[in-house]
Short mmCIF file of C-alpha atoms in Angstrom, two decimals:
data_model
loop_
_atom_site.label_atom_id
_atom_site.label_comp_id
_atom_site.label_asym_id
_atom_site.label_seq_id
_atom_site.Cartn_x
_atom_site.Cartn_y
_atom_site.Cartn_z
CA MET A 521 59.05 -68.45 -51.90
CA GLY A 522 60.39 -71.95 -52.43
CA ILE A 523 58.48 -75.15 -51.68
CA TRP A 524 60.22 -78.36 -50.77
CA MET A 525 58.39 -81.58 -51.57
CA ARG A 526 59.22 -85.16 -50.81
CA LEU A 527 57.16 -88.07 -52.05
CA LEU A 528 56.32 -90.52 -49.30
CA PRO A 529 55.16 -94.15 -49.49
CA GLY A 530 51.57 -94.40 -50.70
CA GLY A 531 51.82 -91.30 -52.84
CA MET A 532 51.61 -88.87 -49.90
CA ALA A 533 53.43 -85.56 -50.24
CA LEU A 534 54.94 -83.45 -47.49
CA PHE A 535 55.14 -79.71 -48.09
CA LEU A 536 57.33 -77.44 -46.01
CA THR A 537 57.54 -73.74 -46.75
CA ALA A 538 59.69 -70.98 -45.36
CA ALA A 539 56.53 -69.28 -44.08
CA MET A 540 55.59 -72.33 -41.99
CA ALA A 541 59.04 -72.43 -40.42
CA ALA A 542 58.80 -68.73 -39.59
CA GLN A 543 55.60 -69.36 -37.63
CA GLU A 544 57.49 -71.34 -35.00
CA GLU A 545 57.85 -68.92 -32.10
CA ASP A 546 61.12 -68.36 -30.30
CA PRO A 547 60.52 -70.00 -26.85
CA SER A 548 62.14 -67.04 -25.11
CA LYS A 549 59.26 -64.82 -26.23
CA ALA A 550 56.82 -67.04 -24.34
CA HIS A 551 59.06 -66.85 -21.26
CA VAL A 552 59.10 -63.04 -21.47
CA ARG A 553 55.30 -62.87 -21.77
CA LEU A 554 54.87 -65.15 -18.77
CA TYR A 555 57.32 -63.10 -16.70
CA LYS A 556 55.48 -59.86 -17.48
CA LYS A 557 52.20 -61.51 -16.48
CA VAL A 558 53.28 -63.12 -13.20
CA ALA A 559 56.20 -61.08 -11.82
CA PRO A 560 54.13 -58.05 -10.64
CA ALA A 561 52.26 -60.34 -8.22
CA VAL A 562 55.42 -61.81 -6.65
CA VAL A 563 56.48 -60.22 -3.35
CA TYR A 564 59.19 -60.26 -0.68
CA VAL A 565 58.12 -61.59 2.73
CA ALA A 566 59.88 -61.47 6.11
CA GLY A 567 58.84 -62.54 9.59
CA ASN A 568 60.21 -64.21 12.74
CA GLY A 569 63.77 -63.69 11.56
CA GLN A 570 63.08 -65.52 8.29
CA THR A 571 62.81 -64.13 4.76
CA GLY A 572 61.41 -65.42 1.52
CA SER A 573 58.83 -64.79 -1.16
CA GLY A 574 55.08 -64.84 -1.66
CA VAL A 575 52.46 -64.27 -4.32
CA ILE A 576 49.32 -62.12 -4.37
CA ILE A 577 46.19 -64.19 -5.02
CA ASP A 578 43.49 -61.55 -4.47
CA LYS A 579 43.27 -57.94 -5.66
CA LYS A 580 42.47 -56.82 -2.11
CA GLY A 581 45.93 -57.79 -0.92
CA ILE A 582 45.75 -61.43 0.10
CA ILE A 583 49.12 -63.16 -0.21
CA LEU A 584 49.97 -66.84 -0.17
CA THR A 585 53.40 -67.74 1.21
CA SER A 586 55.15 -70.43 3.24
CA THR A 587 56.07 -70.97 6.87
CA THR A 588 59.63 -71.42 5.61
CA ALA A 589 59.49 -67.79 4.45
CA CYS A 590 57.98 -66.13 7.52
CA GLY A 591 57.81 -68.66 10.34
CA SER A 592 55.22 -71.00 11.81
CA SER A 593 54.02 -68.46 14.39
CA GLY A 594 53.53 -64.72 14.74
CA GLU A 595 50.74 -62.39 13.65
CA THR A 596 52.54 -59.86 11.47
CA VAL A 597 55.05 -59.96 8.61
CA THR A 598 56.78 -57.42 6.39
CA VAL A 599 55.81 -57.48 2.72
CA ILE A 600 57.46 -55.57 -0.13
CA THR A 601 55.44 -55.28 -3.34
CA LYS A 602 56.27 -53.97 -6.82
CA GLY A 603 57.90 -50.54 -6.70
CA HIS A 604 59.64 -51.23 -3.37
CA VAL A 605 56.43 -50.46 -1.47
CA GLN A 606 56.64 -51.78 2.09
CA HIS A 607 53.54 -53.08 3.87
CA LYS A 608 52.75 -54.42 7.32
CA GLY A 609 51.04 -57.72 6.66
CA LYS A 610 48.62 -59.44 9.02
CA VAL A 611 48.58 -63.24 9.16
CA ILE A 612 44.98 -64.32 8.56
CA GLY A 613 45.53 -68.06 8.16
CA ARG A 614 48.18 -70.69 8.67
CA VAL A 615 48.33 -74.45 8.02
CA ASN A 616 51.68 -75.56 9.40
CA ASN A 617 51.60 -79.17 8.17
CA LYS A 618 51.12 -77.80 4.63
CA GLU A 619 53.63 -74.98 5.27
CA LEU A 620 51.12 -72.41 4.02
CA VAL A 621 50.46 -68.92 5.35
CA LEU A 622 47.84 -66.39 4.24
CA VAL A 623 48.75 -62.75 4.74
CA LYS A 624 46.62 -59.63 4.23
CA ILE A 625 48.03 -56.21 3.34
CA GLN A 626 46.09 -52.97 3.06
CA GLY A 627 45.16 -51.73 -0.40
CA GLU A 628 43.30 -52.83 -3.49
CA ASN A 629 43.72 -53.50 -7.20
CA PHE A 630 46.92 -55.44 -6.62
CA PRO A 631 48.19 -57.61 -9.51
CA THR A 632 47.36 -61.27 -8.93
CA VAL A 633 47.93 -64.77 -10.26
CA GLU A 634 45.12 -67.16 -11.05
CA PHE A 635 44.97 -70.72 -9.78
CA GLY A 636 45.88 -73.66 -12.00
CA ASP A 637 45.17 -77.38 -11.71
CA SER A 638 47.77 -78.80 -9.33
CA GLU A 639 45.98 -82.17 -9.34
CA GLY A 640 46.48 -82.48 -13.09
CA VAL A 641 50.24 -81.89 -13.05
CA LYS A 642 52.27 -84.53 -14.93
CA PRO A 643 56.00 -85.31 -15.09
CA GLY A 644 57.60 -83.50 -18.02
CA GLN A 645 55.24 -80.53 -17.81
CA THR A 646 56.93 -77.12 -18.13
CA THR A 647 57.04 -75.16 -14.88
CA TYR A 648 58.33 -71.75 -13.83
CA VAL A 649 59.50 -70.62 -10.39
CA LEU A 650 59.61 -66.95 -9.39
CA GLY A 651 60.83 -65.30 -6.22
CA ASP A 652 63.29 -63.16 -4.30
CA SER A 653 66.37 -65.03 -5.50
CA PHE A 654 69.41 -63.83 -3.52
CA GLY A 655 67.44 -60.69 -2.57
CA SER A 656 66.48 -59.72 -6.13
CA ILE A 657 63.15 -58.20 -5.07
CA LEU A 658 64.52 -56.57 -1.93
CA THR A 659 67.47 -54.92 -3.67
CA ASP A 660 66.48 -54.63 -7.33
CA ASP A 661 62.65 -54.72 -7.34
CA THR A 662 62.92 -57.66 -9.74
CA PRO A 663 61.71 -61.21 -9.05
CA ALA A 664 63.96 -63.89 -10.50
CA LEU A 665 62.56 -66.44 -12.96
CA SER A 666 63.72 -69.99 -13.65
CA VAL A 667 62.33 -72.57 -16.05
CA GLY A 668 62.20 -76.35 -15.75
CA VAL A 669 59.95 -79.37 -15.96
CA VAL A 670 58.09 -81.44 -13.40
CA SER A 671 60.60 -84.15 -12.57
CA GLY A 672 58.46 -86.10 -10.12
CA LEU A 673 55.35 -86.27 -7.96
CA TYR A 674 55.76 -87.55 -4.41
CA GLU A 675 53.77 -88.14 -1.25
CA LEU A 676 55.69 -86.55 1.61
CA THR A 677 54.77 -88.07 4.95
CA LYS A 678 57.42 -86.98 7.46
CA SER A 679 59.78 -84.13 8.25
CA ASN A 680 63.18 -84.21 6.59
CA ALA A 681 66.65 -83.14 7.63
CA ARG A 682 66.21 -79.71 6.05
CA GLY A 683 63.49 -78.78 8.53
CA SER A 684 60.43 -79.14 6.32
CA THR A 685 57.20 -80.10 8.10
CA TYR A 686 55.14 -80.45 4.92
CA LYS A 687 52.95 -83.53 4.62
CA GLY A 688 51.04 -84.27 1.43
CA LYS A 689 51.57 -84.32 -2.30
CA GLY A 690 54.79 -82.70 -3.48
CA ILE A 691 55.68 -81.54 -6.99
CA GLU A 692 59.39 -81.67 -7.78
CA THR A 693 60.65 -79.36 -10.51
CA SER A 694 63.99 -79.06 -12.26
CA ALA A 695 63.61 -75.26 -12.26
CA ALA A 696 66.34 -73.66 -10.18
CA VAL A 697 65.27 -72.67 -6.67
CA ASN A 698 67.65 -70.24 -5.01
CA PRO A 699 67.92 -68.89 -1.45
CA ASN A 700 64.99 -66.68 -0.44
CA GLN A 701 62.58 -68.17 -2.98
CA ASP A 702 60.73 -70.17 -0.30
CA GLY A 703 57.07 -69.16 -0.46
CA GLY A 704 57.29 -68.06 -4.08
CA PRO A 705 54.99 -69.40 -6.79
CA MET A 706 55.48 -72.27 -9.19
CA VAL A 707 53.31 -71.68 -12.25
CA ASP A 708 52.42 -73.43 -15.49
CA ARG A 709 52.96 -72.17 -19.05
CA GLN A 710 49.86 -69.97 -18.77
CA GLY A 711 51.10 -68.37 -15.56
CA ARG A 712 48.59 -70.23 -13.38
CA LEU A 713 49.58 -71.13 -9.83
CA LEU A 714 50.43 -74.82 -9.29
CA GLY A 715 52.20 -74.69 -5.95
CA ILE A 716 54.28 -72.78 -3.43
CA VAL A 717 58.04 -73.31 -3.15
CA THR A 718 59.22 -75.09 0.00
CA ARG A 719 62.42 -76.77 1.13
CA ALA A 720 60.95 -80.29 1.12
#
């Protein structure tokens, strides 16, 4: 194995070997690992004539989604989990000005995501968005994944022309967000939940 050496000012030497270069992991492998970890917890959600995505946050079937995915009223929603299993979900909590909905489905030992530190998010941080992009969960049992970085942090104080009612801190990401991904998770490089996708 060859060693390349370059003398630097002050007598310092820099050694680079082929083995060191080989240790640099292909970024796509990290993306694949993250997808395998998070995707099983991502679900399809429908209610009040709206459709979108959600994510399971508790093994006993508690799902976090958005009002933009299943409406700002109503007591039941349809949920489709991994394997095209359809559930009747009961709304157990809703905070409309945060566009958040909690839904409970029957069952246990569901795959989940863990919570990350949304308060510690910084511009430039790598983020991933998963969801039912163009019906990918509904038709193919496969959540879509996109990768980007945090492009900005904003305080949202009023409704906008797209119909969002969210008020509070918003995290903007350059990751692609496609139709039907409302309510899906945005996660960090470890697959920890940072936020829920909304139209704001």
